Short mmCIF file of C-alpha atoms in Angstrom, two decimals:
data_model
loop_
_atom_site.label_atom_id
_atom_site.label_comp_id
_atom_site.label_asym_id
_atom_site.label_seq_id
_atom_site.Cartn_x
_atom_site.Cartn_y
_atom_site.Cartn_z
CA UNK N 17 27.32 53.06 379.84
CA UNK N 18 30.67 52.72 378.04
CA UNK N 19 29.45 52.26 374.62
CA UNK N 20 31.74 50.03 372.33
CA UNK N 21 35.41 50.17 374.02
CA UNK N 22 38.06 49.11 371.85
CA UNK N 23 41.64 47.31 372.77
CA UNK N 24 44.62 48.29 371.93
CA UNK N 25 44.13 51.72 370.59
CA UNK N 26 47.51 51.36 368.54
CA UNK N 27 49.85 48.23 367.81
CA UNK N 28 52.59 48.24 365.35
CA UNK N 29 53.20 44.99 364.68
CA UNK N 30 56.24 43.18 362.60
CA UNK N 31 55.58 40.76 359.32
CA UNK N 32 54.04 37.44 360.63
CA UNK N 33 53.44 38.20 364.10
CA UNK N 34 49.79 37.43 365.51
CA UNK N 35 47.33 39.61 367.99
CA UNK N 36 44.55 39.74 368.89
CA UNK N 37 41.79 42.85 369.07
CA UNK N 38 38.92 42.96 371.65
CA UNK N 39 36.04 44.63 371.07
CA UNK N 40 33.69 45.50 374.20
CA UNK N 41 29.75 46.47 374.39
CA UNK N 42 27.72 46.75 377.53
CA UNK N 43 24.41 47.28 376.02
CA UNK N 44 23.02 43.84 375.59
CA UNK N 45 23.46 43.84 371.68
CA UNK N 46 23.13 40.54 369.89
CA UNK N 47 25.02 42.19 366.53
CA UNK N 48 28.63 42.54 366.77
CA UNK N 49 31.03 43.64 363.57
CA UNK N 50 34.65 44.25 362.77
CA UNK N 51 35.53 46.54 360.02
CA UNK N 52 38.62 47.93 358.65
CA UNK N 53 38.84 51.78 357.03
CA UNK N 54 41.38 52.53 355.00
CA UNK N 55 41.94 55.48 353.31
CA UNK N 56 39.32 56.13 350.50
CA UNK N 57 37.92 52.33 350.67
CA UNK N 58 35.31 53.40 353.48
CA UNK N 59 34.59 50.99 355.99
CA UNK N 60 34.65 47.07 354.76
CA UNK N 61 33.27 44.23 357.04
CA UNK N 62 35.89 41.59 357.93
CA UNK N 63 33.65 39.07 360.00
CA UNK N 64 30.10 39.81 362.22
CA UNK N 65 28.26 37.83 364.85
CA UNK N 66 24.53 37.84 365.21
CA UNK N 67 25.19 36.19 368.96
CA UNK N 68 26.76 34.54 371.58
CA UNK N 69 28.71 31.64 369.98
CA UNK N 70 27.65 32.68 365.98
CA UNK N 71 30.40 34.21 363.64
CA UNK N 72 30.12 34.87 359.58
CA UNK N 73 31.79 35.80 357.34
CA UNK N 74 32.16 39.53 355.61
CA UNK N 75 33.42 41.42 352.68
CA UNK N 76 37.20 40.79 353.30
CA UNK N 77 37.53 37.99 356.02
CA UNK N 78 40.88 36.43 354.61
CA UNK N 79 43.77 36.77 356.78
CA UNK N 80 41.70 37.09 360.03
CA UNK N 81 39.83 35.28 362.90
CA UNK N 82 36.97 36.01 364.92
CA UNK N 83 35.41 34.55 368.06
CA UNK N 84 32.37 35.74 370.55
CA UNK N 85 32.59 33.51 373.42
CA UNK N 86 30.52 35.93 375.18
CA UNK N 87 27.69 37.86 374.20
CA UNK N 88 29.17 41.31 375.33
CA UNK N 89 33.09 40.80 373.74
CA UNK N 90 33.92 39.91 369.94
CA UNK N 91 37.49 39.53 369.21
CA UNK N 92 39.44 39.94 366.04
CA UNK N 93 42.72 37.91 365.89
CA UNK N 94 45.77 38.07 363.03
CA UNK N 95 47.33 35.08 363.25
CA UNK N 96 50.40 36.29 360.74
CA UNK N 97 50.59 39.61 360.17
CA UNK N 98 50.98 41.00 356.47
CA UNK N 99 51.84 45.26 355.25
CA UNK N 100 47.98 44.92 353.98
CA UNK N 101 46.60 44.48 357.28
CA UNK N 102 48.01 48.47 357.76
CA UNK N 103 44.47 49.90 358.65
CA UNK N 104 42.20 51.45 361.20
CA UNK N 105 39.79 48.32 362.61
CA UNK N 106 36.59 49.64 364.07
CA UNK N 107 34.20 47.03 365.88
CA UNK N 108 30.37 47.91 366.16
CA UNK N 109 27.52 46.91 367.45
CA UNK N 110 23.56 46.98 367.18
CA UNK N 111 20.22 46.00 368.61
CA UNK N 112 18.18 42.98 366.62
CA UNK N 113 14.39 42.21 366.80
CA UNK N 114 12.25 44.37 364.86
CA UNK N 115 15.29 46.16 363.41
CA UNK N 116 17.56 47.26 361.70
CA UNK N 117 18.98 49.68 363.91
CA UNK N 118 22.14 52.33 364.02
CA UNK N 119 25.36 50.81 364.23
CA UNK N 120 27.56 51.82 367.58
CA UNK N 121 30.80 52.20 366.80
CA UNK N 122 34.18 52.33 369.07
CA UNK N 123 36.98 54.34 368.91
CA UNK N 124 38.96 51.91 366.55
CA UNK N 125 42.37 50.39 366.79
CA UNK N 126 45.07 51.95 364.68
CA UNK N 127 47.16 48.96 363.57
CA UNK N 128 50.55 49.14 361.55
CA UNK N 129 52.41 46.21 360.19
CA UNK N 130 56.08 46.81 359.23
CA UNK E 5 25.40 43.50 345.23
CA UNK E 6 24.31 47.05 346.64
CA UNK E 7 27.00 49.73 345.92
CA UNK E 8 26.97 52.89 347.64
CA UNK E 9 28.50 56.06 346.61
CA UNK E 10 28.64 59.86 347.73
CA UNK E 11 28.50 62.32 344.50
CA UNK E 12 31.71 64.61 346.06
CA UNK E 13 34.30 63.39 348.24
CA UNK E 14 35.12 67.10 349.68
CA UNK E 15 32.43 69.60 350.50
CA UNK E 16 33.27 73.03 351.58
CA UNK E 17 31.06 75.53 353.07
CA UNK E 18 31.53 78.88 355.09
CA UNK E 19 30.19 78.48 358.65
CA UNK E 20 26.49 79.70 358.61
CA UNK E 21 25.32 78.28 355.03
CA UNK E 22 23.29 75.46 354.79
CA UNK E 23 24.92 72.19 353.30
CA UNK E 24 23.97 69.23 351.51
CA UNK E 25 25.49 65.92 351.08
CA UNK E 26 24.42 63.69 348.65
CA UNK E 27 24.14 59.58 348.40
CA UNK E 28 23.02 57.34 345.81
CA UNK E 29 21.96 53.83 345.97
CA UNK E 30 22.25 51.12 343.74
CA UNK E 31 19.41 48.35 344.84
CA UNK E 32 15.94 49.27 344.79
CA UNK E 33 14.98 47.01 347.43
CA UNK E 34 17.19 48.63 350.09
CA UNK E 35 14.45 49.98 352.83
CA UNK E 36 16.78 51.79 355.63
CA UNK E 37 19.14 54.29 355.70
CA UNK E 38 21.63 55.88 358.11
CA UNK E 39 24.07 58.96 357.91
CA UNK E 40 26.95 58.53 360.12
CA UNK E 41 29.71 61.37 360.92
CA UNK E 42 33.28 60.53 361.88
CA UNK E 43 35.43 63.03 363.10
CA UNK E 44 39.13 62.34 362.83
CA UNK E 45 40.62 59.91 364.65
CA UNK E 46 37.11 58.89 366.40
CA UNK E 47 34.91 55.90 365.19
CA UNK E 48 31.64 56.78 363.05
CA UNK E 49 28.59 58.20 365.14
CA UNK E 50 24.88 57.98 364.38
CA UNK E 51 23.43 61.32 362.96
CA UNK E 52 19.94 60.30 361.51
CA UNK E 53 17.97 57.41 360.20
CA UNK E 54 15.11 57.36 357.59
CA UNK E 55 13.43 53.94 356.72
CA UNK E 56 12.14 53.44 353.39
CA UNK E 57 8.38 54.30 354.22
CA UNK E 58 9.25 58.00 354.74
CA UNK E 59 9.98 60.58 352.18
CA UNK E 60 12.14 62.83 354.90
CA UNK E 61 12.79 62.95 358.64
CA UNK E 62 14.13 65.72 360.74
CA UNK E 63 16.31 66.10 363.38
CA UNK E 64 18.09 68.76 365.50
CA UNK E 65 19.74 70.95 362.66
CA UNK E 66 19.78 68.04 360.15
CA UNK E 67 16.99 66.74 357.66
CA UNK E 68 17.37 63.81 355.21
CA UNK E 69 15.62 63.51 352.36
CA UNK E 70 15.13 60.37 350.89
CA UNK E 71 13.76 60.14 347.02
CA UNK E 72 13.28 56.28 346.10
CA UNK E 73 12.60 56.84 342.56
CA UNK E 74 15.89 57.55 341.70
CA UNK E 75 17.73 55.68 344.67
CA UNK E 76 19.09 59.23 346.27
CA UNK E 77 18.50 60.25 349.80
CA UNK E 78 20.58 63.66 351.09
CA UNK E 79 21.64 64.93 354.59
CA UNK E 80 21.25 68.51 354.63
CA UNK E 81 23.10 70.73 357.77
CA UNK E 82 21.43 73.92 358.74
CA UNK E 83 23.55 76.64 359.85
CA UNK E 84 26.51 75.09 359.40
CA UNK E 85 29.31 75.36 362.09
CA UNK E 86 33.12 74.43 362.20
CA UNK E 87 32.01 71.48 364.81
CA UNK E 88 30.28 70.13 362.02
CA UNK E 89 33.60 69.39 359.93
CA UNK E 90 34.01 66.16 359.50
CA UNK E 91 33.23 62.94 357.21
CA UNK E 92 29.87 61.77 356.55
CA UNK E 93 28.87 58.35 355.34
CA UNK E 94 25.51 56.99 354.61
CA UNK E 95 24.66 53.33 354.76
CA UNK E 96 22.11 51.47 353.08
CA UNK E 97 20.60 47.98 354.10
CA UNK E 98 18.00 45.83 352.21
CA UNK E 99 14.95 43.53 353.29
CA UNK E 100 15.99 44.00 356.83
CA UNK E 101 19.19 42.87 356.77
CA UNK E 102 21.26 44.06 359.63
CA UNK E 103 24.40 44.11 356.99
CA UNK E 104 24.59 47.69 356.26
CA UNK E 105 26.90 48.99 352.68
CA UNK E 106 28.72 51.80 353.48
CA UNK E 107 29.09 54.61 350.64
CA UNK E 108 32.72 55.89 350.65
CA UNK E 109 31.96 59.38 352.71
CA UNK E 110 32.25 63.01 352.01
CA UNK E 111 34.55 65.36 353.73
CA UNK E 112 32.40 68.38 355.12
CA UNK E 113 35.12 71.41 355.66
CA UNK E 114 33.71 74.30 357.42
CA UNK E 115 35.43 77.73 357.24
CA UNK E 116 35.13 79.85 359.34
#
């Protein structure tokens, strides 16, 4: 298994330009997550999806999009860049039923916005 | 809302000594915990869980220690080694919710 696999590993990206982040799993989970970590904030949820078709919204879900057309790939979309998207965007994923479970985490996306 | 918070952001130790990280909890009701450990540059990784029915759980070289009275739960390292540097973050959820708070983490430094 691959885990949590995590597109592009680095963007820079110039004021009001868009992109969009895909997230991967290929272990069946229903929960899918984006966070961003930034530097002594820890990790804050942006948007999750408890399945196929389902997105909510997190802590900090202005400025960003989500969709989970399929059950295995969540993506994260900026449709205008600002500076204060500068972060490190980690998606995750877990089991549900009878949980909760551990959080799987991928290898994040290092994202700068000049 | 739940708040989660490490006592020290920066722990150092000398590889071989036992160390302890601490977390503290602000909702009562929160009934499972996880310790995560990111190394740098890499996403978080499961250590250890503990749900809220259990006063500690072991693992390979870890142990947490959860103490619901005063909302505190600890991951202690045994033997400490310079693979271990890294930062650690616990999590908290609450009446099975599978929205996890995230404390702020603690920066293990090992010395060799």
């Amino acid at each position: 298994n691959a885990g949590v696999t995590q597109t592009p590993k680095f963007r820079v990206l110039k004021t009001g330009q868009s992109m969009t982040l895909l997230c991967a799993q290929d272990m069946n989970h229903e929960y899918m997550y984006w966070y961003r970590q930034d530097p002594g904030m820890g990790l804050r949820l942006i948007h999750y999806s408890v399945g196929e078709g389902t997105t909510a919204k997190g802590e900090v879900p202005d400025g960003y999009n989500v969709s989970r057309l399929k059950k295995q790939n969540f993506l994260l979309g900026l449709e205008s860049a600002a500076p204060s998207q500068t972060s490190v965007y980690f998606c995750a994923s877990t089991l549900s039923g009878g949980g909760p479970y551990e959080q799987y985490f991928g290898p994040g996306t290092r994202l700068t916005v000049t | 809302g739940e708040s989660v918070g490490l006592h020290l952001p920066t722990l150092s130790v000398q590889e071989g000594d036992n160390s302890i990280i601490n977390c503290a909890y602000s909702n009562s009701a929160s009934d499972y915990f996880i310790w995560y450990k990111q190394e740098s540059g890499k996403g978080p990784q499961f250590i250890i869980d503990i749900r809220s029915n259990m006063d500690k759980r072991q693992g390979q070289r870890v142990t947490v220690l959860l103490n619901k009275t005063v909302k505190h739960l600890s991951l202690q390292i045994a033997a400490t080694q310079p693979g271990d540097s890294a930062v650690y973050f616990c999590a908290a959820t609450t009446g099975g919710s599978y929205i996890p708070t995230f404390g702020r983490g603690t920066s293990l430094i090992v010395h060799p």
